[in-house]
């Protein structure tokens, strides 16, 4: 199947065990799956800089964003989704600037349990779901990730890790203070045991950036985070839009 988004084309194959297969890609093609995400990638990525796709899943944002950027570093620790991500990349010979990794970005360098509420390969595998269907993953902090891959030209990070942001953000705050890449962050408040504590942590993290936008690129204040949908995306940047 050929997907065309904003004149960026890529090919995808069916993925057994990952949600609803072709139905998902039909949604992508018809702007029914996160159209705002593609708008933001299109606006901020450029050929002079690399970007990180943390929580790459089966590749919708990687296949699109990599064609706009100098290089894409794609992280997906779910073994089923990781295999499909690489399968989809292999269908696109013109895309040669993606480095995939099965590492999970987290708050430690080591190993953690990761799980899913259903099966491997769905879009909601998380470090938070580690009690039922789970597997061990290798983890690294964001700082160590940059050192490991010798990343020196990144100006954009997209992160959608199904609640794992609760572990990553406090540990990575000092890293973001120093480097301050534009940061497109998915929030999963509905899965937090202490939602108030989670939102206070998010607001504290956001304070290191000059500008904060919702996923429609409407400027918001830090306190507006308390009233956003429990699953949403925010954009943190020092650029004035």
Short mmCIF file of C-alpha atoms in Angstrom, two decimals:
data_model
loop_
_atom_site.label_atom_id
_atom_site.label_comp_id
_atom_site.label_asym_id
_atom_site.label_seq_id
_atom_site.Cartn_x
_atom_site.Cartn_y
_atom_site.Cartn_z
CA UNK A 1 0.00 0.00 0.00
CA UNK A 2 1.32 3.46 -0.93
CA UNK A 3 0.72 6.29 1.54
CA UNK A 4 0.92 9.92 0.43
CA UNK A 5 1.12 12.62 3.09
CA UNK A 6 1.87 16.20 2.03
CA UNK A 7 3.53 14.85 -1.15
CA UNK A 8 5.73 12.55 0.95
CA UNK A 9 5.16 8.96 -0.17
CA UNK A 10 6.09 5.64 1.41
CA UNK A 11 5.08 2.01 1.11
CA UNK A 12 3.75 -0.18 3.91
CA UNK A 13 2.82 -3.83 4.27
CA UNK A 14 0.20 -5.60 6.37
CA UNK A 15 1.23 -6.26 9.97
CA UNK A 16 -0.06 -9.37 11.64
CA UNK A 17 -0.68 -8.98 15.36
CA UNK A 18 -0.61 -5.18 15.36
CA UNK A 19 -4.05 -3.65 15.83
CA UNK A 20 -6.18 -3.75 12.66
CA UNK A 21 -3.69 -3.89 9.84
CA UNK A 22 -4.85 -2.22 6.68
CA UNK A 23 -7.58 -0.35 8.52
CA UNK A 24 -4.92 1.58 10.42
CA UNK A 25 -3.05 2.55 7.25
CA UNK A 26 -6.33 3.60 5.63
CA UNK A 27 -6.80 5.94 8.59
CA UNK A 28 -3.31 7.35 8.09
CA UNK A 29 -3.91 7.84 4.39
CA UNK A 30 -7.25 9.59 4.95
CA UNK A 31 -6.06 11.93 7.73
CA UNK A 32 -8.00 10.05 10.40
CA UNK A 33 -4.93 9.19 12.49
CA UNK A 34 -3.12 12.10 14.16
CA UNK A 35 -3.11 14.54 11.25
CA UNK A 36 -1.70 17.18 13.63
CA UNK A 37 1.37 15.01 14.21
CA UNK A 38 2.22 14.98 10.51
CA UNK A 39 1.60 18.75 10.37
CA UNK A 40 4.10 19.33 13.18
CA UNK A 41 6.75 17.02 11.71
CA UNK A 42 6.36 18.76 8.36
CA UNK A 43 6.76 22.18 9.97
CA UNK A 44 9.77 21.48 12.17
CA UNK A 45 11.98 18.86 10.50
CA UNK A 46 14.69 19.89 8.07
CA UNK A 47 17.56 18.37 6.10
CA UNK A 48 20.21 20.08 8.22
CA UNK A 49 19.25 18.32 11.44
CA UNK A 50 18.48 14.85 12.77
CA UNK A 51 15.57 13.93 14.97
CA UNK A 52 14.64 11.24 17.47
CA UNK A 53 11.44 9.22 17.17
CA UNK A 54 10.97 7.66 20.62
CA UNK A 55 8.12 5.19 20.50
CA UNK A 56 8.37 4.62 16.76
CA UNK A 57 5.91 1.69 16.78
CA UNK A 58 5.45 0.31 13.22
CA UNK A 59 6.72 3.45 11.55
CA UNK A 60 4.03 5.93 10.47
CA UNK A 61 5.97 8.93 11.75
CA UNK A 62 9.39 7.46 10.90
CA UNK A 63 8.52 6.71 7.27
CA UNK A 64 7.23 10.27 6.89
CA UNK A 65 9.61 12.25 9.08
CA UNK A 66 12.82 10.61 7.90
CA UNK A 67 12.22 11.99 4.42
CA UNK A 68 12.17 15.52 5.83
CA UNK A 69 15.18 15.21 8.16
CA UNK A 70 18.91 14.63 7.80
CA UNK A 71 18.64 11.43 9.84
CA UNK A 72 16.08 9.69 12.05
CA UNK A 73 16.96 7.68 15.15
CA UNK A 74 13.94 5.44 15.78
CA UNK A 75 13.47 3.65 19.13
CA UNK A 76 10.91 0.87 19.57
CA UNK A 77 11.37 -1.77 22.31
CA UNK A 78 8.26 -3.82 21.50
CA UNK A 79 9.69 -6.83 19.58
CA UNK A 80 6.68 -7.33 17.31
CA UNK A 81 6.34 -3.66 16.44
CA UNK A 82 10.11 -3.38 15.96
CA UNK A 83 10.07 -6.19 13.39
CA UNK A 84 7.23 -4.53 11.47
CA UNK A 85 8.97 -1.16 11.62
CA UNK A 86 12.04 -2.64 9.95
CA UNK A 87 9.90 -4.55 7.46
CA UNK A 88 8.20 -1.33 6.40
CA UNK A 89 11.52 0.48 6.12
CA UNK A 90 12.88 -2.31 3.92
CA UNK A 91 10.02 -1.72 1.49
CA UNK A 92 11.28 1.81 0.88
CA UNK A 93 14.69 1.74 -0.80
CA UNK A 94 14.77 5.53 -1.02
CA UNK A 95 14.81 5.78 2.79
CA UNK A 96 18.37 5.11 3.93
CA UNK A 97 18.78 7.60 6.78
CA UNK A 98 17.01 5.73 9.60
CA UNK A 99 18.82 4.01 12.43
CA UNK A 100 16.47 1.76 14.38
CA UNK A 101 17.06 0.51 17.90
CA UNK A 102 15.13 -1.80 20.23
CA UNK A 103 16.35 0.11 23.27
CA UNK A 104 13.73 1.61 25.55
CA UNK A 105 14.45 5.18 26.58
CA UNK A 106 13.88 5.34 30.33
CA UNK A 107 15.31 6.68 33.58
CA UNK A 108 18.07 4.07 33.98
CA UNK A 109 20.78 2.36 31.98
CA UNK A 110 19.99 -1.32 32.44
CA UNK A 111 16.97 -3.57 32.09
CA UNK A 112 13.27 -3.17 32.90
CA UNK A 113 10.05 -5.08 32.36
CA UNK A 114 7.74 -3.84 29.62
CA UNK A 115 4.25 -5.08 28.83
CA UNK A 116 1.01 -4.65 26.96
CA UNK A 117 -2.65 -4.68 27.84
CA UNK A 118 -3.23 -7.01 24.89
CA UNK A 119 -0.52 -8.50 22.66
CA UNK A 120 2.99 -7.56 21.60
CA UNK A 121 2.93 -5.15 18.71
CA UNK A 122 -0.10 -3.12 19.64
CA UNK A 123 0.24 0.63 19.91
CA UNK A 124 0.14 0.69 23.71
CA UNK A 125 3.13 -1.31 24.91
CA UNK A 126 4.57 0.49 27.90
CA UNK A 127 7.03 0.33 30.75
CA UNK A 128 3.97 0.94 32.95
CA UNK A 129 2.30 -2.30 31.86
CA UNK A 130 4.71 -4.77 33.40
CA UNK A 131 2.50 -7.03 35.50
CA UNK A 132 0.73 -9.33 33.05
CA UNK A 133 1.99 -9.99 29.51
CA UNK A 134 5.53 -8.64 29.82
CA UNK A 135 9.09 -9.02 28.59
CA UNK A 136 12.48 -7.67 29.55
CA UNK A 137 13.96 -4.76 27.60
CA UNK A 138 17.30 -3.02 27.58
CA UNK A 139 16.99 0.59 28.67
CA UNK A 140 19.04 3.75 28.41
CA UNK A 141 18.68 7.34 29.51
CA UNK A 142 18.33 10.04 26.91
CA UNK A 143 21.75 11.46 27.77
CA UNK A 144 23.42 8.08 27.34
CA UNK A 145 21.47 7.51 24.12
CA UNK A 146 23.00 10.66 22.60
CA UNK A 147 26.45 9.53 23.68
CA UNK A 148 25.95 5.97 22.42
CA UNK A 149 24.87 7.05 18.93
CA UNK A 150 27.10 10.15 18.83
CA UNK A 151 24.13 12.40 18.11
CA UNK A 152 25.31 15.99 17.73
CA UNK A 153 22.82 17.57 15.32
CA UNK A 154 19.39 16.82 16.79
CA UNK A 155 16.94 19.72 16.98
CA UNK A 156 13.65 17.81 17.37
CA UNK A 157 12.43 14.92 19.52
CA UNK A 158 9.07 13.20 19.18
CA UNK A 159 8.15 10.99 22.13
CA UNK A 160 5.06 8.81 22.49
CA UNK A 161 5.80 6.09 25.04
CA UNK A 162 2.38 5.29 26.50
CA UNK A 163 3.00 6.65 29.97
CA UNK A 164 6.73 6.02 30.11
CA UNK A 165 7.15 9.79 30.06
CA UNK A 166 6.50 9.66 33.82
CA UNK A 167 9.87 7.91 34.18
CA UNK A 168 11.79 9.74 31.45
CA UNK A 169 10.97 13.41 32.03
CA UNK A 170 12.32 13.85 35.59
CA UNK A 171 15.58 12.09 34.73
CA UNK A 172 16.02 13.94 31.43
CA UNK A 173 15.16 17.44 32.64
CA UNK A 174 18.78 18.58 32.96
CA UNK A 175 19.55 17.15 29.50
CA UNK A 176 16.70 19.16 27.97
CA UNK A 177 17.82 22.29 29.83
CA UNK A 178 21.19 22.06 28.09
CA UNK A 179 20.18 21.04 24.58
CA UNK A 180 16.59 22.33 24.33
CA UNK A 181 15.47 20.58 21.15
CA UNK A 182 11.92 21.27 20.04
CA UNK A 183 9.99 18.54 21.84
CA UNK A 184 6.72 16.97 20.71
CA UNK A 185 5.44 15.02 23.69
CA UNK A 186 2.44 12.71 24.05
CA UNK A 187 0.89 12.74 27.51
CA UNK A 188 -1.01 9.78 28.97
CA UNK A 189 -2.51 11.18 32.15
CA UNK A 190 -5.28 8.57 32.25
CA UNK A 191 -2.79 5.82 33.16
CA UNK A 192 -1.20 7.59 36.11
CA UNK A 193 -2.07 6.47 39.63
CA UNK A 194 -1.50 9.98 40.96
CA UNK A 195 -2.66 12.29 38.19
CA UNK A 196 -2.08 15.51 40.13
CA UNK A 197 1.52 14.58 40.89
CA UNK A 198 2.11 13.62 37.26
CA UNK A 199 0.72 16.91 35.95
CA UNK A 200 2.82 18.92 38.42
CA UNK A 201 5.91 17.07 37.18
CA UNK A 202 4.96 17.81 33.55
CA UNK A 203 4.44 21.50 34.29
CA UNK A 204 7.78 21.70 36.08
CA UNK A 205 9.45 20.14 33.06
CA UNK A 206 7.69 22.51 30.65
CA UNK A 207 9.00 25.51 32.56
CA UNK A 208 12.41 25.10 30.93
CA UNK A 209 10.97 26.13 27.54
CA UNK A 210 9.96 29.54 26.30
CA UNK A 211 6.84 28.47 24.40
CA UNK A 212 4.22 25.79 24.87
CA UNK A 213 1.62 24.82 22.26
CA UNK A 214 -1.17 22.27 22.00
CA UNK A 215 -1.24 19.83 19.09
CA UNK A 216 -3.11 22.38 16.97
CA UNK A 217 -0.19 24.78 17.46
CA UNK A 218 -2.29 27.10 19.59
CA UNK A 219 -0.20 28.75 22.28
CA UNK A 220 -1.08 27.71 25.81
CA UNK A 221 0.15 28.45 29.33
CA UNK A 222 1.67 25.93 31.68
CA UNK A 223 -1.43 25.90 33.90
CA UNK A 224 -3.56 24.97 30.86
CA UNK A 225 -1.98 21.50 31.06
CA UNK A 226 -4.35 20.72 33.95
CA UNK A 227 -7.30 21.04 31.58
CA UNK A 228 -6.03 19.29 28.47
CA UNK A 229 -7.51 15.91 27.45
CA UNK A 230 -6.06 13.01 29.42
CA UNK A 231 -4.46 11.72 26.21
CA UNK A 232 -3.02 14.54 24.14
CA UNK A 233 0.19 15.99 22.71
CA UNK A 234 2.01 19.19 23.54
CA UNK A 235 4.82 20.98 21.74
CA UNK A 236 7.64 22.60 23.68
CA UNK A 237 9.93 24.95 21.76
CA UNK A 238 11.97 28.11 22.05
CA UNK A 239 10.81 29.17 18.60
CA UNK A 240 8.10 31.77 18.14
CA UNK A 241 5.46 30.47 15.74
#
